[in-house]
Amino acid sequence: MDFRDFDRLNRRDIIRGTAMLGAGAAFLQPLPLFAQAGSLADIRKAAAAGKEASIKRIRDWVALPSIAAEDRNMPEGAAYFAELAKDAGFTHVEVVPTDGHPGVFATLDVGAPRTLGLYLMYDVKQYDPAEWSSPPLEGKMVERKNLGMTMVGRGSANHKGPEGTFLAAMHAIRAAGRKLPVNLVLICEGEEEIGSPHFRQLVTKPHILAALQKCDGVFMPTAMQDMEGGATIELGAKGIIELELVASGEKWGRGPKKDVHSSLKAMLDSPAWRLVQALQTLVTPDGNTPAIDGWFENVRKLSDREKAMIRDAIKHTNEAQMKDDLGVTRWIDDLSLEDAMVRLMQEPTVNIEGLVAGYTGPGGKTILPGRAVAKLDLRLVPNQTRAEATQKLRAHLDKRGFNDVEVNISGGYDPTETDENSALIRAEVATYKKLGVRPNLSVRLAGSWPGGTFTQPPVSVPVGRFGLSTGGNAHAPDEYYLIDSTNPKVAGLVDSTMGYVEFLYTLAAIK
């Protein structure tokens, strides 16, 4: 999934564009009071008793990194998660091959009237141990100021911690001698971190598609709380295309096919400058607006309702703190915060992730590179599609004579949208309110995850992300997930486990 999330605090609000719902004192009760009494007290007792087993389950999972970008431990990761699913009580579990890395499909039919889909991922981002304060696969417990005891490890927040917490909820329900209030259909992929290139292939296998089409919605367990205790409910996410543009002397027919001495630039063309010239055509001169032919033809502008959500969010935002967190002094085009937030939610983007050509080590090396590569991500908004955007990018380059510049797509998917009146979203809102958590309604995630595969035909069901607790540094060193909270507004592991339990029962009962 490509959430690309910032560290924490207001940076999360930037990406999600949150708007506050019912920000009254009723949503400020301490989280440890959740379900200590009442109809779910027996499940809470089981969750508390299983806490150490839950911690071990997450830590052991963190210890096995499945990294799609490095083709590392992918069969092992799928097999490992299949065992986790069986252990949690799924009665049908299978590892499903694709043309890429395998997925895991599982079902649990308890004879309930409602069926909930569950999207998980077993892959994680790459890491450099030298950048971490503790070994990235150790799952070390580290105290974090104003938050509590956290587990530090690659994948702890994104997303093995929240996913393991949902599995803990299943264990607790069974340990309490109960059965689930809804049927479950689970799909787990191993390629989210590289743009889910084979996910649609996985979802549309006939038996998997048939099971997903019976679902009232699909959700992804995620640590959604901010430091003030509120939890975000996203009504969508931007789509994404990840790709490389490659200029080379070999393809171009000009310039060297390999690196040569830089003195020869006086008589040879440069593939590196060729790539720079191609890149300059993709955006306006300031780099801020896509200039690909036809790029905005199908872009849907924000509705008045969506703009109202953003205006509500601004009322609760510390702009100075937000800028400080990001290390910036002004917004794009010197816009106001409100206008910048509207732009964040509404505009597609063309972003350079990295540029590589020739020598990049210490000192200089006088060469003329024979090959240059730019890594790009293109964020898409409703009603753009990956297929449309890919075709327009290729046509744009060809029209300007850059037929030789390769466009190598590595992954991506369409934008996601879910109706706020769907049973799934109403159940999320109701659960947060029941637990004393302020729900923050967001227009969409400015990052991306492949929820559009579910919302579009042939599946066509609502999607969302849901969960308590918090974590941070996803995709970065010292990634962490909260285990024992010292912040009365933010859930630790047991309370977060009970949050999933409450959600399942709320969805089962909602009209």
One Martini backbone bead per residue (centre of mass of N, CA, C, O) as a GRO file, in nm:
protein
  511
    1MET     BB    1   0.095   0.035   0.023
    2ASP     BB    2   0.072   0.337  -0.058
    3PHE     BB    3   0.107   0.569   0.199
    4ARG     BB    4   0.353   0.757   0.261
    5ASP     BB    5   0.387   0.829   0.556
    6PHE     BB    6   0.436   1.022   0.796
    7ASP     BB    7   0.523   1.022   1.106
    8ARG     BB    8   0.306   1.230   1.258
    9LEU     BB    9   0.049   1.391   1.353
   10ASN     BB   10  -0.004   1.643   1.131
   11ARG     BB   11   0.096   1.476   0.893
   12ARG     BB   12  -0.150   1.295   0.883
   13ASP     BB   13  -0.356   1.521   0.829
   14ILE     BB   14  -0.251   1.602   0.556
   15ILE     BB   15  -0.302   1.336   0.402
   16ARG     BB   16  -0.619   1.311   0.497
   17GLY     BB   17  -0.799   1.560   0.543
   18THR     BB   18  -0.943   1.629   0.808
   19ALA     BB   19  -1.266   1.603   0.977
   20MET     BB   20  -1.469   1.695   1.234
   21LEU     BB   21  -1.675   1.495   1.462
   22GLY     BB   22  -1.799   1.568   1.744
   23ALA     BB   23  -1.591   1.762   1.944
   24GLY     BB   24  -1.660   1.655   2.229
   25ALA     BB   25  -1.637   1.537   2.553
   26ALA     BB   26  -1.743   1.246   2.485
   27PHE     BB   27  -1.442   1.189   2.329
   28LEU     BB   28  -1.244   1.190   2.621
   29GLN     BB   29  -1.231   0.921   2.728
   30PRO     BB   30  -1.062   0.682   2.855
   31LEU     BB   31  -0.964   0.389   2.699
   32PRO     BB   32  -0.937   0.172   2.937
   33LEU     BB   33  -1.269   0.153   2.966
   34PHE     BB   34  -1.310  -0.047   2.756
   35ALA     BB   35  -1.507  -0.317   2.798
   36GLN     BB   36  -1.503  -0.396   3.118
   37ALA     BB   37  -1.802  -0.392   3.067
   38GLY     BB   38  -2.055  -0.587   2.971
   39SER     BB   39  -2.102  -0.783   2.682
   40LEU     BB   40  -1.755  -0.782   2.640
   41ALA     BB   41  -1.591  -0.864   2.899
   42ASP     BB   42  -1.495  -1.153   2.822
   43ILE     BB   43  -1.319  -1.061   2.583
   44ARG     BB   44  -1.134  -0.871   2.735
   45LYS     BB   45  -1.016  -1.083   2.922
   46ALA     BB   46  -0.893  -1.248   2.686
   47ALA     BB   47  -0.716  -1.022   2.571
   48ALA     BB   48  -0.543  -0.981   2.825
   49ALA     BB   49  -0.444  -1.279   2.845
   50GLY     BB   50  -0.327  -1.254   2.525
   51LYS     BB   51  -0.109  -1.033   2.503
   52GLU     BB   52   0.169  -1.180   2.487
   53ALA     BB   53   0.092  -1.345   2.237
   54SER     BB   54   0.047  -1.098   2.056
   55ILE     BB   55   0.330  -0.982   2.069
   56LYS     BB   56   0.473  -1.232   1.959
   57ARG     BB   57   0.328  -1.244   1.688
   58ILE     BB   58   0.436  -0.974   1.584
   59ARG     BB   59   0.740  -1.015   1.627
   60ASP     BB   60   0.770  -1.272   1.453
   61TRP     BB   61   0.674  -1.133   1.193
   62VAL     BB   62   0.892  -0.913   1.179
   63ALA     BB   63   1.134  -1.126   1.156
   64LEU     BB   64   0.984  -1.169   0.865
   65PRO     BB   65   1.091  -1.043   0.570
   66SER     BB   66   0.883  -0.928   0.299
   67ILE     BB   67   1.042  -0.813  -0.009
   68ALA     BB   68   0.947  -0.735  -0.317
   69ALA     BB   69   1.179  -0.542  -0.423
   70GLU     BB   70   1.390  -0.803  -0.343
   71ASP     BB   71   1.280  -1.090  -0.348
   72ARG     BB   72   1.212  -1.150  -0.027
   73ASN     BB   73   1.046  -1.399   0.125
   74MET     BB   74   0.773  -1.463  -0.028
   75PRO     BB   75   0.687  -1.758   0.016
   76GLU     BB   76   0.732  -1.742   0.324
   77GLY     BB   77   0.526  -1.516   0.383
   78ALA     BB   78   0.273  -1.662   0.285
   79ALA     BB   79   0.299  -1.914   0.464
   80TYR     BB   80   0.298  -1.768   0.735
   81PHE     BB   81   0.021  -1.632   0.708
   82ALA     BB   82  -0.144  -1.888   0.675
   83GLU     BB   83  -0.088  -1.980   0.967
   84LEU     BB   84  -0.216  -1.738   1.108
   85ALA     BB   85  -0.502  -1.787   0.997
   86LYS     BB   86  -0.546  -2.067   1.114
   87ASP     BB   87  -0.495  -1.986   1.414
   88ALA     BB   88  -0.747  -1.774   1.411
   89GLY     BB   89  -0.988  -1.972   1.243
   90PHE     BB   90  -0.962  -2.033   0.962
   91THR     BB   91  -1.099  -2.289   0.747
   92HIS     BB   92  -0.998  -2.148   0.478
   93VAL     BB   93  -0.665  -2.196   0.334
   94GLU     BB   94  -0.469  -2.026   0.071
   95VAL     BB   95  -0.218  -2.031  -0.160
   96VAL     BB   96  -0.192  -1.789  -0.430
   97PRO     BB   97  -0.102  -1.772  -0.739
   98THR     BB   98   0.090  -1.565  -0.958
   99ASP     BB   99   0.286  -1.383  -1.180
  100GLY     BB  100   0.401  -1.325  -0.908
  101HIS     BB  101   0.328  -1.299  -0.605
  102PRO     BB  102   0.171  -1.438  -0.358
  103GLY     BB  103  -0.132  -1.515  -0.203
  104VAL     BB  104  -0.403  -1.499   0.045
  105PHE     BB  105  -0.685  -1.716   0.111
  106ALA     BB  106  -0.978  -1.669   0.331
  107THR     BB  107  -1.231  -1.838   0.540
  108LEU     BB  108  -1.532  -1.763   0.761
  109ASP     BB  109  -1.821  -1.953   0.835
  110VAL     BB  110  -2.094  -1.875   1.082
  111GLY     BB  111  -2.390  -1.796   0.969
  112ALA     BB  112  -2.409  -1.505   0.906
  113PRO     BB  113  -2.566  -1.237   0.754
  114ARG     BB  114  -2.278  -1.112   0.750
  115THR     BB  115  -2.000  -0.997   0.536
  116LEU     BB  116  -1.644  -0.953   0.574
  117GLY     BB  117  -1.381  -0.793   0.441
  118LEU     BB  118  -1.014  -0.860   0.424
  119TYR     BB  119  -0.726  -0.654   0.405
  120LEU     BB  120  -0.390  -0.762   0.342
  121MET     BB  121  -0.027  -0.758   0.417
  122TYR     BB  122   0.320  -0.909   0.391
  123ASP     BB  123   0.472  -0.669   0.303
  124VAL     BB  124   0.774  -0.464   0.297
  125LYS     BB  125   1.007  -0.245   0.336
  126GLN     BB  126   1.296  -0.142   0.315
  127TYR     BB  127   1.633  -0.154   0.480
  128ASP     BB  128   1.881   0.014   0.699
  129PRO     BB  129   2.041  -0.070   0.982
  130ALA     BB  130   2.223   0.192   1.014
  131GLU     BB  131   1.949   0.381   1.064
  132TRP     BB  132   1.904   0.228   1.329
  133SER     BB  133   1.870   0.197   1.686
  134SER     BB  134   1.762  -0.089   1.609
  135PRO     BB  135   1.692  -0.378   1.504
  136PRO     BB  136   1.447  -0.417   1.249
  137LEU     BB  137   1.378  -0.743   1.352
  138GLU     BB  138   1.335  -0.738   1.679
  139GLY     BB  139   1.107  -0.582   1.838
  140LYS     BB  140   1.166  -0.352   2.024
  141MET     BB  141   1.121  -0.200   2.331
  142VAL     BB  142   1.013   0.150   2.329
  143GLU     BB  143   1.011   0.450   2.471
  144ARG     BB  144   0.763   0.712   2.417
  145LYS     BB  145   0.700   1.021   2.433
  146ASN     BB  146   0.365   1.070   2.513
  147LEU     BB  147   0.280   0.740   2.474
  148GLY     BB  148   0.492   0.480   2.519
  149MET     BB  149   0.510   0.152   2.446
  150THR     BB  150   0.707   0.030   2.175
  151MET     BB  151   0.741  -0.128   1.862
  152VAL     BB  152   1.045  -0.185   1.688
  153GLY     BB  153   0.991  -0.232   1.332
  154ARG     BB  154   0.957  -0.372   1.037
  155GLY     BB  155   0.602  -0.350   1.004
  156SER     BB  156   0.462  -0.263   1.275
  157ALA     BB  157   0.267  -0.039   1.129
  158ASN     BB  158   0.333  -0.151   0.812
  159HIS     BB  159   0.087  -0.386   0.906
  160LYS     BB  160   0.138  -0.601   1.141
  161GLY     BB  161   0.021  -0.480   1.394
  162PRO     BB  162  -0.280  -0.437   1.313
  163GLU     BB  163  -0.320  -0.725   1.202
  164GLY     BB  164  -0.244  -0.871   1.466
  165THR     BB  165  -0.476  -0.737   1.626
  166PHE     BB  166  -0.706  -0.865   1.474
  167LEU     BB  167  -0.625  -1.155   1.540
  168ALA     BB  168  -0.661  -1.110   1.845
  169ALA     BB  169  -0.968  -1.077   1.830
  170MET     BB  170  -1.025  -1.363   1.736
  171HIS     BB  171  -0.897  -1.506   1.977
  172ALA     BB  172  -1.077  -1.375   2.198
  173ILE     BB  173  -1.350  -1.474   2.105
  174ARG     BB  174  -1.280  -1.776   2.126
  175ALA     BB  175  -1.180  -1.776   2.427
  176ALA     BB  176  -1.485  -1.681   2.518
  177GLY     BB  177  -1.686  -1.885   2.353
  178ARG     BB  178  -1.726  -1.751   2.076
  179LYS     BB  179  -1.863  -1.619   1.785
  180LEU     BB  180  -1.871  -1.459   1.519
  181PRO     BB  181  -2.086  -1.197   1.387
  182VAL     BB  182  -1.921  -1.253   1.120
  183ASN     BB  183  -1.817  -1.311   0.822
  184LEU     BB  184  -1.505  -1.407   0.650
  185VAL     BB  185  -1.294  -1.242   0.399
  186LEU     BB  186  -0.960  -1.308   0.287
  187ILE     BB  187  -0.696  -1.085   0.160
  188CYS     BB  188  -0.344  -1.141   0.081
  189GLU     BB  189  -0.062  -0.952  -0.006
  190GLY     BB  190   0.294  -0.908  -0.159
  191GLU     BB  191   0.269  -0.603  -0.347
  192GLU     BB  192   0.204  -0.318  -0.226
  193GLU     BB  193   0.506  -0.187  -0.220
  194ILE     BB  194   0.488  -0.218  -0.569
  195GLY     BB  195   0.172  -0.161  -0.669
  196SER     BB  196   0.000  -0.420  -0.720
  197PRO     BB  197   0.039  -0.581  -1.012
  198HIS     BB  198  -0.143  -0.871  -0.917
  199PHE     BB  199  -0.414  -0.819  -0.762
  200ARG     BB  200  -0.642  -0.847  -0.968
  201GLN     BB  201  -0.576  -1.138  -1.034
  202LEU     BB  202  -0.647  -1.241  -0.753
  203VAL     BB  203  -0.944  -1.129  -0.715
  204THR     BB  204  -1.054  -1.264  -1.009
  205LYS     BB  205  -1.073  -1.525  -0.909
  206PRO     BB  206  -1.357  -1.692  -0.902
  207HIS     BB  207  -1.369  -1.778  -0.591
  208ILE     BB  208  -1.288  -1.499  -0.482
  209LEU     BB  209  -1.497  -1.320  -0.615
  210ALA     BB  210  -1.748  -1.460  -0.499
  211ALA     BB  211  -1.680  -1.392  -0.203
  212LEU     BB  212  -1.655  -1.076  -0.226
  213GLN     BB  213  -1.952  -1.021  -0.340
  214LYS     BB  214  -2.078  -1.092  -0.039
  215CYS     BB  215  -1.984  -0.836   0.074
  216ASP     BB  216  -2.038  -0.532   0.268
  217GLY     BB  217  -1.719  -0.512   0.283
  218VAL     BB  218  -1.382  -0.367   0.297
  219PHE     BB  219  -1.104  -0.393   0.528
  220MET     BB  220  -0.821  -0.222   0.688
  221PRO     BB  221  -0.601  -0.263   0.923
  222THR     BB  222  -0.538   0.043   1.119
  223ALA     BB  223  -0.358   0.301   1.263
  224MET     BB  224  -0.581   0.596   1.319
  225GLN     BB  225  -0.458   0.757   1.545
  226ASP     BB  226  -0.402   1.037   1.717
  227MET     BB  227  -0.268   1.222   1.984
  228GLU     BB  228  -0.585   1.313   2.055
  229GLY     BB  229  -0.763   1.032   1.968
  230GLY     BB  230  -0.841   1.049   1.700
  231ALA     BB  231  -1.014   0.906   1.404
  232THR     BB  232  -0.986   0.808   1.080
  233ILE     BB  233  -1.211   0.851   0.790
  234GLU     BB  234  -1.194   0.727   0.472
  235LEU     BB  235  -1.340   0.796   0.133
  236GLY     BB  236  -1.047   0.738   0.015
  237ALA     BB  237  -0.800   0.724  -0.265
  238LYS     BB  238  -0.539   0.753  -0.435
  239GLY     BB  239  -0.386   0.681  -0.705
  240ILE     BB  240  -0.122   0.482  -0.882
  241ILE     BB  241   0.199   0.523  -1.055
  242GLU     BB  242   0.483   0.324  -1.110
  243LEU     BB  243   0.799   0.440  -1.260
  244GLU     BB  244   1.020   0.446  -1.548
  245LEU     BB  245   1.254   0.657  -1.704
  246VAL     BB  246   1.449   0.585  -2.006
  247ALA     BB  247   1.770   0.693  -2.120
  248SER     BB  248   1.953   0.588  -2.420
  249GLY     BB  249   2.181   0.530  -2.662
  250GLU     BB  250   2.063   0.268  -2.769
  251LYS     BB  251   1.764   0.371  -2.822
  252TRP     BB  252   1.826   0.652  -2.963
  253GLY     BB  253   2.103   0.656  -3.152
  254ARG     BB  254   2.247   0.845  -2.947
  255GLY     BB  255   2.513   0.845  -2.816
  256PRO     BB  256   2.620   0.642  -2.580
  257LYS     BB  257   2.608   0.296  -2.466
  258LYS     BB  258   2.826   0.404  -2.271
  259ASP     BB  259   3.047   0.512  -2.071
  260VAL     BB  260   3.232   0.816  -2.113
  261HIS     BB  261   3.422   1.067  -2.166
  262SER     BB  262   3.345   1.403  -2.108
  263SER     BB  263   3.506   1.537  -2.346
  264LEU     BB  264   3.295   1.415  -2.568
  265LYS     BB  265   3.055   1.621  -2.560
  266ALA     BB  266   3.141   1.795  -2.813
  267MET     BB  267   3.051   1.512  -3.005
  268LEU     BB  268   2.815   1.418  -2.802
  269ASP     BB  269   2.541   1.297  -2.690
  270SER     BB  270   2.297   1.311  -2.404
  271PRO     BB  271   2.093   1.106  -2.221
  272ALA     BB  272   2.055   1.283  -1.971
  273TRP     BB  273   1.944   1.535  -2.119
  274ARG     BB  274   1.714   1.387  -2.251
  275LEU     BB  275   1.561   1.328  -1.990
  276VAL     BB  276   1.526   1.617  -1.892
  277GLN     BB  277   1.357   1.711  -2.135
  278ALA     BB  278   1.125   1.513  -2.090
  279LEU     BB  279   1.049   1.602  -1.801
  280GLN     BB  280   0.977   1.905  -1.866
  281THR     BB  281   0.700   1.823  -2.022
  282LEU     BB  282   0.520   1.714  -1.763
  283VAL     BB  283   0.545   2.016  -1.659
  284THR     BB  284   0.551   2.298  -1.539
  285PRO     BB  285   0.808   2.515  -1.479
  286ASP     BB  286   0.754   2.481  -1.152
  287GLY     BB  287   0.646   2.165  -1.112
  288ASN     BB  288   0.318   2.176  -1.007
  289THR     BB  289   0.186   2.093  -1.298
  290PRO     BB  290   0.052   1.897  -1.504
  291ALA     BB  291   0.132   1.860  -1.885
  292ILE     BB  292  -0.019   1.631  -1.986
  293ASP     BB  293  -0.202   1.533  -2.226
  294GLY     BB  294  -0.525   1.520  -2.090
  295TRP     BB  295  -0.502   1.493  -1.768
  296PHE     BB  296  -0.789   1.668  -1.688
  297GLU     BB  297  -1.045   1.552  -1.830
  298ASN     BB  298  -1.145   1.341  -1.568
  299VAL     BB  299  -1.139   1.531  -1.339
  300ARG     BB  300  -1.280   1.549  -1.022
  301LYS     BB  301  -1.420   1.770  -0.844
  302LEU     BB  302  -1.499   1.896  -0.563
  303SER     BB  303  -1.736   1.905  -0.350
  304ASP     BB  304  -1.902   2.082  -0.118
  305ARG     BB  305  -1.878   1.864   0.098
  306GLU     BB  306  -1.569   1.823   0.077
  307LYS     BB  307  -1.490   2.117   0.138
  308ALA     BB  308  -1.619   2.120   0.419
  309MET     BB  309  -1.430   1.915   0.548
  310ILE     BB  310  -1.175   2.087   0.514
  311ARG     BB  311  -1.267   2.336   0.672
  312ASP     BB  312  -1.302   2.183   0.939
  313ALA     BB  313  -1.003   2.098   0.968
  314ILE     BB  314  -0.874   2.384   0.994
  315LYS     BB  315  -0.992   2.450   1.282
  316HIS     BB  316  -0.784   2.198   1.402
  317THR     BB  317  -0.517   2.348   1.294
  318ASN     BB  318  -0.160   2.373   1.321
  319GLU     BB  319   0.024   2.529   1.096
  320ALA     BB  320   0.302   2.571   1.226
  321GLN     BB  321   0.342   2.275   1.309
  322MET     BB  322   0.313   2.152   1.031
  323LYS     BB  323   0.557   2.294   0.904
  324ASP     BB  324   0.766   2.194   1.106
  325ASP     BB  325   0.732   1.889   1.052
  326LEU     BB  326   0.808   1.931   0.732
  327GLY     BB  327   1.020   2.167   0.677
  328VAL     BB  328   0.846   2.433   0.613
  329THR     BB  329   0.728   2.779   0.506
  330ARG     BB  330   0.547   2.693   0.251
  331TRP     BB  331   0.317   2.667   0.016
  332ILE     BB  332   0.211   2.610  -0.271
  333ASP     BB  333   0.198   2.904  -0.436
  334ASP     BB  334   0.128   3.053  -0.164
  335LEU     BB  335  -0.092   2.921  -0.017
  336SER     BB  336  -0.327   2.852   0.172
  337LEU     BB  337  -0.418   2.601   0.367
  338GLU     BB  338  -0.692   2.548   0.242
  339ASP     BB  339  -0.596   2.545  -0.057
  340ALA     BB  340  -0.383   2.323  -0.017
  341MET     BB  341  -0.584   2.103   0.074
  342VAL     BB  342  -0.755   2.101  -0.177
  343ARG     BB  343  -0.522   2.026  -0.362
  344LEU     BB  344  -0.449   1.756  -0.228
  345MET     BB  345  -0.737   1.621  -0.287
  346GLN     BB  346  -0.773   1.708  -0.613
  347GLU     BB  347  -0.482   1.665  -0.725
  348PRO     BB  348  -0.277   1.560  -0.946
  349THR     BB  349   0.053   1.397  -0.990
  350VAL     BB  350   0.411   1.465  -1.063
  351ASN     BB  351   0.679   1.265  -0.939
  352ILE     BB  352   1.013   1.266  -0.825
  353GLU     BB  353   1.198   1.018  -0.661
  354GLY     BB  354   1.442   0.975  -0.880
  355LEU     BB  355   1.791   1.022  -0.994
  356VAL     BB  356   1.993   0.834  -1.242
  357ALA     BB  357   2.343   0.906  -1.338
  358GLY     BB  358   2.621   0.775  -1.331
  359TYR     BB  359   2.808   0.944  -1.103
  360THR     BB  360   2.758   0.952  -0.713
  361GLY     BB  361   3.009   0.982  -0.566
  362PRO     BB  362   3.285   1.085  -0.456
  363GLY     BB  363   3.343   1.337  -0.612
  364GLY     BB  364   3.467   1.307  -0.932
  365LYS     BB  365   3.362   1.183  -1.275
  366THR     BB  366   3.458   1.203  -1.608
  367ILE     BB  367   3.151   1.152  -1.754
  368LEU     BB  368   2.932   1.008  -2.007
  369PRO     BB  369   2.636   0.889  -1.991
  370GLY     BB  370   2.445   0.613  -2.140
  371ARG     BB  371   2.240   0.637  -1.884
  372ALA     BB  372   1.901   0.730  -1.767
  373VAL     BB  373   1.702   0.759  -1.456
  374ALA     BB  374   1.352   0.790  -1.364
  375LYS     BB  375   1.160   0.804  -1.074
  376LEU     BB  376   0.802   0.770  -1.064
  377ASP     BB  377   0.494   0.927  -0.944
  378LEU     BB  378   0.138   0.895  -1.004
  379ARG     BB  379  -0.135   1.072  -0.899
  380LEU     BB  380  -0.478   0.981  -0.867
  381VAL     BB  381  -0.808   1.085  -0.947
  382PRO     BB  382  -1.115   1.131  -0.967
  383ASN     BB  383  -1.168   0.976  -1.296
  384GLN     BB  384  -0.914   0.827  -1.311
  385THR     BB  385  -0.683   0.599  -1.475
  386ARG     BB  386  -0.430   0.396  -1.536
  387ALA     BB  387  -0.474   0.345  -1.838
  388GLU     BB  388  -0.507   0.636  -1.927
  389ALA     BB  389  -0.240   0.754  -1.810
  390THR     BB  390  -0.043   0.573  -1.962
  391GLN     BB  391  -0.130   0.654  -2.249
  392LYS     BB  392  -0.077   0.963  -2.219
  393LEU     BB  393   0.222   0.952  -2.161
  394ARG     BB  394   0.315   0.814  -2.421
  395ALA     BB  395   0.187   1.018  -2.620
  396HIS     BB  396   0.334   1.269  -2.520
  397LEU     BB  397   0.624   1.178  -2.587
  398ASP     BB  398   0.586   1.106  -2.886
  399LYS     BB  399   0.489   1.391  -2.987
  400ARG     BB  400   0.797   1.505  -2.887
  401GLY     BB  401   1.016   1.270  -2.980
  402PHE     BB  402   1.024   1.038  -2.722
  403ASN     BB  403   1.024   0.728  -2.823
  404ASP     BB  404   1.295   0.623  -2.673
  405VAL     BB  405   1.160   0.661  -2.406
  406GLU     BB  406   1.114   0.469  -2.148
  407VAL     BB  407   0.816   0.295  -2.003
  408ASN     BB  408   0.830   0.150  -1.677
  409ILE     BB  409   0.595  -0.037  -1.524
  410SER     BB  410   0.554  -0.158  -1.179
  411GLY     BB  411   0.276  -0.011  -1.080
  412GLY     BB  412  -0.079   0.007  -0.989
  413TYR     BB  413  -0.387   0.213  -0.939
  414ASP     BB  414  -0.685   0.318  -0.873
  415PRO     BB  415  -0.900   0.497  -0.737
  416THR     BB  416  -1.092   0.566  -0.431
  417GLU     BB  417  -1.450   0.518  -0.342
  418THR     BB  418  -1.680   0.599  -0.063
  419ASP     BB  419  -1.975   0.597   0.087
  420GLU     BB  420  -2.079   0.746   0.384
  421ASN     BB  421  -2.365   0.563   0.377
  422SER     BB  422  -2.245   0.312   0.426
  423ALA     BB  423  -2.229   0.054   0.640
  424LEU     BB  424  -1.926   0.061   0.692
  425ILE     BB  425  -1.895   0.364   0.770
  426ARG     BB  426  -2.118   0.372   0.987
  427ALA     BB  427  -1.973   0.162   1.167
  428GLU     BB  428  -1.723   0.326   1.224
  429VAL     BB  429  -1.854   0.569   1.353
  430ALA     BB  430  -2.011   0.414   1.575
  431THR     BB  431  -1.767   0.287   1.714
  432TYR     BB  432  -1.611   0.534   1.796
  433LYS     BB  433  -1.838   0.664   1.962
  434LYS     BB  434  -1.878   0.428   2.162
  435LEU     BB  435  -1.555   0.459   2.253
  436GLY     BB  436  -1.482   0.777   2.267
  437VAL     BB  437  -1.412   0.852   1.963
  438ARG     BB  438  -1.311   1.078   1.735
  439PRO     BB  439  -1.437   1.125   1.422
  440ASN     BB  440  -1.250   1.170   1.112
  441LEU     BB  441  -1.345   1.305   0.819
  442SER     BB  442  -1.226   1.208   0.491
  443VAL     BB  443  -1.198   1.245   0.167
  444ARG     BB  444  -0.883   1.144   0.136
  445LEU     BB  445  -0.612   0.977   0.059
  446ALA     BB  446  -0.306   1.094  -0.068
  447GLY     BB  447  -0.243   0.832  -0.077
  448SER     BB  448  -0.213   0.465  -0.129
  449TRP     BB  449  -0.449   0.197  -0.213
  450PRO     BB  450  -0.618  -0.103  -0.351
  451GLY     BB  451  -0.939  -0.041  -0.315
  452GLY     BB  452  -1.041  -0.015  -0.616
  453THR     BB  453  -1.063  -0.323  -0.666
  454PHE     BB  454  -1.337  -0.329  -0.494
  455THR     BB  455  -1.519  -0.079  -0.597
  456GLN     BB  456  -1.495  -0.208  -0.862
  457PRO     BB  457  -1.538  -0.379  -1.115
  458PRO     BB  458  -1.668  -0.684  -1.008
  459VAL     BB  459  -1.710  -0.626  -0.701
  460SER     BB  460  -1.851  -0.366  -0.572
  461VAL     BB  461  -1.746  -0.248  -0.279
  462PRO     BB  462  -1.687  -0.121   0.007
  463VAL     BB  463  -1.427   0.079   0.168
  464GLY     BB  464  -1.178   0.067   0.445
  465ARG     BB  465  -1.027   0.207   0.733
  466PHE     BB  466  -0.944   0.056   1.060
  467GLY     BB  467  -0.854   0.181   1.394
  468LEU     BB  468  -0.654   0.186   1.653
  469SER     BB  469  -0.405   0.348   1.753
  470THR     BB  470  -0.041   0.379   1.687
  471GLY     BB  471   0.213   0.504   1.456
  472GLY     BB  472   0.547   0.507   1.283
  473ASN     BB  473   0.784   0.536   1.029
  474ALA     BB  474   0.694   0.460   0.767
  475HIS     BB  475   0.956   0.375   0.549
  476ALA     BB  476   1.140   0.415   0.802
  477PRO     BB  477   1.321   0.456   1.053
  478ASP     BB  478   1.191   0.341   1.344
  479GLU     BB  479   0.951   0.179   1.337
  480TYR     BB  480   0.620   0.198   1.506
  481TYR     BB  481   0.414   0.040   1.777
  482LEU     BB  482   0.166   0.050   1.998
  483ILE     BB  483   0.121  -0.111   2.322
  484ASP     BB  484   0.170   0.090   2.579
  485SER     BB  485  -0.026   0.337   2.708
  486THR     BB  486   0.010   0.687   2.846
  487ASN     BB  487  -0.226   0.785   2.669
  488PRO     BB  488  -0.566   0.828   2.733
  489LYS     BB  489  -0.641   0.874   2.405
  490VAL     BB  490  -0.467   0.611   2.340
  491ALA     BB  491  -0.439   0.299   2.220
  492GLY     BB  492  -0.355  -0.001   2.300
  493LEU     BB  493  -0.358  -0.330   2.241
  494VAL     BB  494  -0.619  -0.413   2.391
  495ASP     BB  495  -0.801  -0.178   2.297
  496SER     BB  496  -0.758  -0.236   1.996
  497THR     BB  497  -0.877  -0.514   1.999
  498MET     BB  498  -1.161  -0.412   2.097
  499GLY     BB  499  -1.218  -0.237   1.851
  500TYR     BB  500  -1.261  -0.478   1.656
  501VAL     BB  501  -1.484  -0.611   1.810
  502GLU     BB  502  -1.686  -0.376   1.801
  503PHE     BB  503  -1.699  -0.358   1.494
  504LEU     BB  504  -1.822  -0.635   1.435
  505TYR     BB  505  -2.082  -0.591   1.606
  506THR     BB  506  -2.177  -0.332   1.468
  507LEU     BB  507  -2.203  -0.441   1.178
  508ALA     BB  508  -2.406  -0.668   1.246
  509ALA     BB  509  -2.636  -0.443   1.360
  510ILE     BB  510  -2.659  -0.258   1.137
  511LYS     BB  511  -2.905  -0.088   0.918
   0.00000   0.00000   0.00000
